[in-house]
PDB file of C-alpha atoms in Angstrom:
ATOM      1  CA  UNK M 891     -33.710   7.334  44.211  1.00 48.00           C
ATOM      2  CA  UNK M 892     -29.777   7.039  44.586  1.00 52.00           C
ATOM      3  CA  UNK M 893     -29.823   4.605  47.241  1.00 52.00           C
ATOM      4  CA  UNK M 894     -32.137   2.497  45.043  1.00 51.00           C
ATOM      5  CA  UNK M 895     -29.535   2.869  42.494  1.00 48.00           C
ATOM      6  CA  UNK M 896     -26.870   1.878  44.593  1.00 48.00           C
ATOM      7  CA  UNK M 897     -28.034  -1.279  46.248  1.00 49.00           C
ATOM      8  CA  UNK M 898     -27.453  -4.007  43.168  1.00 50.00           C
ATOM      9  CA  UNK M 899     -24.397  -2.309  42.883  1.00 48.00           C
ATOM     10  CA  UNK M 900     -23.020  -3.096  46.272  1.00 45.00           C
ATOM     11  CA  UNK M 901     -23.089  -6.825  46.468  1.00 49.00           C
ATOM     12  CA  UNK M 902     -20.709  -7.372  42.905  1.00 45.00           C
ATOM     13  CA  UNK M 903     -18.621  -4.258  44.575  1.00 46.00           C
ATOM     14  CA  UNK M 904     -17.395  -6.157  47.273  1.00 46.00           C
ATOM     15  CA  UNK M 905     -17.359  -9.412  45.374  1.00 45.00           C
ATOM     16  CA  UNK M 906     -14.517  -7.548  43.528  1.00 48.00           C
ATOM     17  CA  UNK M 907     -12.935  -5.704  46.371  1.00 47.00           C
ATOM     18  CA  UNK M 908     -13.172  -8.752  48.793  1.00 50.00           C
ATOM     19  CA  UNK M 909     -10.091 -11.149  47.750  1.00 51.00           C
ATOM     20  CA  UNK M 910     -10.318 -12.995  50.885  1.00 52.00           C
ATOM     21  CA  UNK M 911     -13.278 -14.817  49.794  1.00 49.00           C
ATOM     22  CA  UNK M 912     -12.540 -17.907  48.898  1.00 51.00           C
ATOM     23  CA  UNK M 913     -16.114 -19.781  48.089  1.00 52.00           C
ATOM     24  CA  UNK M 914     -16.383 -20.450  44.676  1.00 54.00           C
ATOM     25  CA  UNK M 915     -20.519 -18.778  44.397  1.00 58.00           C
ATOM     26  CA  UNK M 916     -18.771 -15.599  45.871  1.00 59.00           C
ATOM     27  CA  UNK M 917     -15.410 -15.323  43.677  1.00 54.00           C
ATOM     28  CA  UNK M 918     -15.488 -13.595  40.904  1.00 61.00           C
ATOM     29  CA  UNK M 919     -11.827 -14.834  38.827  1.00 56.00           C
ATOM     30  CA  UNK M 920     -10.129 -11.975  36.004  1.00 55.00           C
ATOM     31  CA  UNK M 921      -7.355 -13.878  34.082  1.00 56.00           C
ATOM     32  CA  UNK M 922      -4.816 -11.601  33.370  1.00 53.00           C
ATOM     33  CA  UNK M 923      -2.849 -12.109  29.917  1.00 49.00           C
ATOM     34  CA  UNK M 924       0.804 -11.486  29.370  1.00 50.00           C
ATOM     35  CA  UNK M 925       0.035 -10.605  25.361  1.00 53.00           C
ATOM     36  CA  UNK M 926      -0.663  -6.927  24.570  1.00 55.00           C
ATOM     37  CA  UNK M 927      -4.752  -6.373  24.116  1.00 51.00           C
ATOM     38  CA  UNK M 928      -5.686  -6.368  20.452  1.00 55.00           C
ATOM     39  CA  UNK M 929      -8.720  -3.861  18.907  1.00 55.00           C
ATOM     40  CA  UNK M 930      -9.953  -4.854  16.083  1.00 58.00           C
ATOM     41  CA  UNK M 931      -7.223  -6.560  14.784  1.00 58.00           C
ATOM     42  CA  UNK M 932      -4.336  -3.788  15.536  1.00 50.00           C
ATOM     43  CA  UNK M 933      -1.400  -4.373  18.484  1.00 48.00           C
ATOM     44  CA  UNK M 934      -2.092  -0.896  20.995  1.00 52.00           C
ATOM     45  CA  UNK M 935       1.865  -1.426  21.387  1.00 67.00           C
ATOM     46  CA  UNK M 936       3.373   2.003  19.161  1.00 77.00           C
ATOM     47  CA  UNK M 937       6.844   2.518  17.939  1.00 82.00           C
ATOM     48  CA  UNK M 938       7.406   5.908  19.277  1.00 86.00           C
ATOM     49  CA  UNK M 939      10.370   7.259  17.359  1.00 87.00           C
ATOM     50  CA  UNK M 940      11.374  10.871  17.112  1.00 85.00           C
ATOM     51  CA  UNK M 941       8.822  11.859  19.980  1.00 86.00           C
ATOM     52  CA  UNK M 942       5.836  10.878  17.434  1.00 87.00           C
ATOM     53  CA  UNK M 943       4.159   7.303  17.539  1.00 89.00           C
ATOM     54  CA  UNK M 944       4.686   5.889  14.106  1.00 89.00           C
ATOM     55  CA  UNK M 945       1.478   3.679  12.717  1.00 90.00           C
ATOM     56  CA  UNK M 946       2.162  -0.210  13.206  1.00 89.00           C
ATOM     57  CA  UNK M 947       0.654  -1.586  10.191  1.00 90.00           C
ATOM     58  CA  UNK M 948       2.620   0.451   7.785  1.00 91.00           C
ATOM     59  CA  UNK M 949       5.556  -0.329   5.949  1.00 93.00           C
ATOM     60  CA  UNK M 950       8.614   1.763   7.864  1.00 92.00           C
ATOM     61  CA  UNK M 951       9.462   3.791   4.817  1.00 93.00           C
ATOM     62  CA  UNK M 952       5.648   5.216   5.122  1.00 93.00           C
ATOM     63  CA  UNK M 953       5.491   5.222   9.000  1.00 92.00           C
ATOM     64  CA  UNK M 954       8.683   7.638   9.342  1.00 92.00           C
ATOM     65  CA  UNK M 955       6.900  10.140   7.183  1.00 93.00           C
ATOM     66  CA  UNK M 956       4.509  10.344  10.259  1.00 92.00           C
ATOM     67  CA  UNK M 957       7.204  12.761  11.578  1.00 93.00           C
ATOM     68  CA  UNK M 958       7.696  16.053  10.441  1.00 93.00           C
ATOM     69  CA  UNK M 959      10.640  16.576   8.768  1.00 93.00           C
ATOM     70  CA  UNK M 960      10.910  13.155   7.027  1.00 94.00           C
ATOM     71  CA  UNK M 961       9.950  13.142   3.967  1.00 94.00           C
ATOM     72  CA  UNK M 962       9.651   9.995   1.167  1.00 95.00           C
ATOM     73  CA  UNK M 963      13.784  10.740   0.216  1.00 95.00           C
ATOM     74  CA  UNK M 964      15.030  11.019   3.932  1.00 94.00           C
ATOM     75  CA  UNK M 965      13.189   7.810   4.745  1.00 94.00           C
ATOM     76  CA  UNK M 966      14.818   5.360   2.544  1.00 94.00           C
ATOM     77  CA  UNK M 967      18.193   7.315   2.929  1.00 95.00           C
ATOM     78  CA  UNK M 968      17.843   6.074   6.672  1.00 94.00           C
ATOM     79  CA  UNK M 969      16.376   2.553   5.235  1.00 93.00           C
ATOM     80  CA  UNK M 970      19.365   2.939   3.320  1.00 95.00           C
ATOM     81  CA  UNK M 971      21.966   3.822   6.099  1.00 94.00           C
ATOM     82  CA  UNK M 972      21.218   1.184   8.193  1.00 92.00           C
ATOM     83  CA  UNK M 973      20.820  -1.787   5.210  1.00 92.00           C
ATOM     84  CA  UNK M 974      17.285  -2.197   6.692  1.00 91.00           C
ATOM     85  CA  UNK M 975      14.545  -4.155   4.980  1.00 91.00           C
ATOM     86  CA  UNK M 976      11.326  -1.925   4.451  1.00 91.00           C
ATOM     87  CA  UNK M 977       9.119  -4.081   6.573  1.00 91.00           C
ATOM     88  CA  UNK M 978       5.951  -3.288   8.754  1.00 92.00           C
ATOM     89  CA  UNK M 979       6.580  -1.726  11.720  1.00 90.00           C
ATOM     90  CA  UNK M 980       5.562  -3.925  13.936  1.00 89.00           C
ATOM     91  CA  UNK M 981       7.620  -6.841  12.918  1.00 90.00           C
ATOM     92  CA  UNK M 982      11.036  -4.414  14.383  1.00 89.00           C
ATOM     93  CA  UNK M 983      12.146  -6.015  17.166  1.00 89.00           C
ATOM     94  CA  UNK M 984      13.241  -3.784  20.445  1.00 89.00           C
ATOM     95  CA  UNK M 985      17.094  -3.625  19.290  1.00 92.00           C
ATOM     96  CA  UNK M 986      16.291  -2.500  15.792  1.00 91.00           C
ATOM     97  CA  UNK M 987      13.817   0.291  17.180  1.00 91.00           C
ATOM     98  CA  UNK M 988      16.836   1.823  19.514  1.00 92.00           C
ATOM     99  CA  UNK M 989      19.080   1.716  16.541  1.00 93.00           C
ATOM    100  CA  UNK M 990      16.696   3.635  13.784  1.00 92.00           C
ATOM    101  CA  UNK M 991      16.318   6.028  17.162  1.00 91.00           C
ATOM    102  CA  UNK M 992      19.313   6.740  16.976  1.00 92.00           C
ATOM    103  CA  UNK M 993      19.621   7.594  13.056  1.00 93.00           C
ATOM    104  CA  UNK M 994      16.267   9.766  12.808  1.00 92.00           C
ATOM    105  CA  UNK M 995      18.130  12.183  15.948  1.00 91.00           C
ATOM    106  CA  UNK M 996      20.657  12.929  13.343  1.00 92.00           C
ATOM    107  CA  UNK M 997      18.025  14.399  11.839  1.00 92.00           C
ATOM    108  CA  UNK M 998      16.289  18.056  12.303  1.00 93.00           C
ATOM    109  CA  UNK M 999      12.910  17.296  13.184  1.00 90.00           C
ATOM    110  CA  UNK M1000       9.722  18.236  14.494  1.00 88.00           C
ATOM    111  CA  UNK M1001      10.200  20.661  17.177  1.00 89.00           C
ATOM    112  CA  UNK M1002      13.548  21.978  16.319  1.00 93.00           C
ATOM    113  CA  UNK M1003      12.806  21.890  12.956  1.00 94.00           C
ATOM    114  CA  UNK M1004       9.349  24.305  13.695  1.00 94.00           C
ATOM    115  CA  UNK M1005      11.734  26.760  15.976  1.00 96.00           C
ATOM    116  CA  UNK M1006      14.307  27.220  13.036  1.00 96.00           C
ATOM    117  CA  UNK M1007      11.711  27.673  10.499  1.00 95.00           C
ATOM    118  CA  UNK M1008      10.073  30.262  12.745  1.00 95.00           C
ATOM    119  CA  UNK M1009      13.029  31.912  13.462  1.00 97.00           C
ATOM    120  CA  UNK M1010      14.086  32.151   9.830  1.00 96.00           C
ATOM    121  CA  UNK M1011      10.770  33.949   9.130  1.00 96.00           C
ATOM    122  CA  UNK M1012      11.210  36.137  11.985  1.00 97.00           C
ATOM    123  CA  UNK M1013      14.677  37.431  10.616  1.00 97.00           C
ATOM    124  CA  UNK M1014      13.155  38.463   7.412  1.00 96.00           C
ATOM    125  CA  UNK M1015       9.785  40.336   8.937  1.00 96.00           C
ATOM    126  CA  UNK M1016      12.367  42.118  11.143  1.00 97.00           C
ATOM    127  CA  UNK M1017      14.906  43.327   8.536  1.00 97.00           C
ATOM    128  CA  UNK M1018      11.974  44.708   6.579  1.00 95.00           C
ATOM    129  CA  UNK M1019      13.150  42.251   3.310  1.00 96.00           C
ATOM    130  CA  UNK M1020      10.329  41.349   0.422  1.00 96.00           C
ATOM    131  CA  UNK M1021       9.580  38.538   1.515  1.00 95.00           C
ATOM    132  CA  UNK M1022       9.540  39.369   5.161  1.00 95.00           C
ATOM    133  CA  UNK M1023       7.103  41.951   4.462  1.00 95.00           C
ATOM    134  CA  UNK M1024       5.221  39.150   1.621  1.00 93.00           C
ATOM    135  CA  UNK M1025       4.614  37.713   5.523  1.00 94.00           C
ATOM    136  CA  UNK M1026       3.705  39.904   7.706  1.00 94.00           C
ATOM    137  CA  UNK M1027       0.664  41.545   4.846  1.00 91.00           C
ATOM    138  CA  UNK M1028      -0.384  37.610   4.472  1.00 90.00           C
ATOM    139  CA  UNK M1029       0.874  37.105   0.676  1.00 91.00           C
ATOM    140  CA  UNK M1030       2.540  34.942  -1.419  1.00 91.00           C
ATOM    141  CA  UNK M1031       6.465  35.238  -1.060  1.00 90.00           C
ATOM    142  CA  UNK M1032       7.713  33.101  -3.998  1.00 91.00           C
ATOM    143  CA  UNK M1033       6.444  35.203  -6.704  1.00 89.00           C
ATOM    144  CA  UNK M1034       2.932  34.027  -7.284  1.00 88.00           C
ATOM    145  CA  UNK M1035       0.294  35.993  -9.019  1.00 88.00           C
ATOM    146  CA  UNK M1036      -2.391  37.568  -6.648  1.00 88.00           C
ATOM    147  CA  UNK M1037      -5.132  39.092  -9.153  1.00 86.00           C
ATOM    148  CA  UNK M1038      -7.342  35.697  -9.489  1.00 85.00           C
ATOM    149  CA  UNK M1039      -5.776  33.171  -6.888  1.00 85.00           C
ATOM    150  CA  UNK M1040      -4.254  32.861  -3.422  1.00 85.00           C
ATOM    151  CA  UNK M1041      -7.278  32.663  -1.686  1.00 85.00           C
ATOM    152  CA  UNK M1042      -5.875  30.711   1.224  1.00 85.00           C
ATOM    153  CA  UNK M1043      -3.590  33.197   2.075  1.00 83.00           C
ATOM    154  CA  UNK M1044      -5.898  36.176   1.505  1.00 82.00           C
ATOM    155  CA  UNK M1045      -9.139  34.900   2.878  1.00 84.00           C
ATOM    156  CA  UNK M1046     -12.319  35.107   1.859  1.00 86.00           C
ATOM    157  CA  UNK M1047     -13.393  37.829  -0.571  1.00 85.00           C
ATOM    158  CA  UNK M1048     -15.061  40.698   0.460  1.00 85.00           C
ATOM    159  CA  UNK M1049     -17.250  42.657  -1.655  1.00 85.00           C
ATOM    160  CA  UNK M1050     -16.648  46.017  -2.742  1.00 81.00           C
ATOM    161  CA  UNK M1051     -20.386  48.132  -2.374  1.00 85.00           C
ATOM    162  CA  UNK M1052     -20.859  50.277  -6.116  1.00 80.00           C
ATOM    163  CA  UNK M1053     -18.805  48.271  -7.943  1.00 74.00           C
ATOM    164  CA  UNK M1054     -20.082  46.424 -10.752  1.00 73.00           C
ATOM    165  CA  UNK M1055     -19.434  43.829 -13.215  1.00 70.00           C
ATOM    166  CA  UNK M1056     -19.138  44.530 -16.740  1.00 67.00           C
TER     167      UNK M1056
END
């Protein structure tokens, strides 16, 4: 059953393989293009900026906010900084993707930005404070009342066997 399989195969395998071939019933001809393949309408080609890829078809001011950290203000204070244009992403050439590099490493982002929020929560379960102990029991820590609401943080509710509703 597998060799059955296999024999069309063979022939348009070494078609391919075989480059010394030259008869044109034998050669099989793959033009290569020098422009970046295109699915459905969209480049593949990604600004990567900050370690994230930022969409193409956005507007830069929306693609920043792809990375965590930037939010709608800190985007258009780096628009800002460097007297960009808020055009689509794609449309940046090379030298102006090095240069907003550059500006969004100023910034705290993503990973370090994860590590210092961690560690700030850390310091407050460890020294025992309100809030670090609002974490560690899985509550709201900025006051929030916890009778009706908070179910995210609490979970699901779990029924109490014998009591009853009034």
């Amino acid at each position: 059953m597998a060799q059955a399989l296999a024999t069309p195969v063979l022939p348009s395998l070494s078609l391919i393989s075989n480059p010394i071939s030259l008869s044109p019933k034998n050669s099989i001809f793959f033009p290569l293009s020098t422009s970046l393949p295109k699915i459905g309408g969209l480049s593949i080609k990604c600004a990567r900026v900050g370690g994230v890829e930022i969409p193409n078809n956005k507007r830069v001011e929306y693609s920043l906010q792809y990375i965590h950290g930037i939010g709608r203000t800190a985007a258009r204070q780096i628009l800002n900084d460097l007297s960009f244009e808020n055009k689509i992403t794609k449309d940046f050439s090379e030298e102006e993707l090095t240069i907003l590099r550059d500006e969004v490493s100023k910034y705290k982002i993503e990973g370090d930005l994860r590590r210092f929020n961690g560690l700030a929560i850390r310091r407050l379960k460890e020294i025992q404070c309100y809030r670090g102990v609002r974490h560690i029991q899985g509550l709201p820590c900025r006051g929030q009342r916890t009778k009706n609401n908070c179910r995210t943080l609490k979970g699901k509710r779990v029924a109490i066997p014998g009591k009853k509703k009034k």
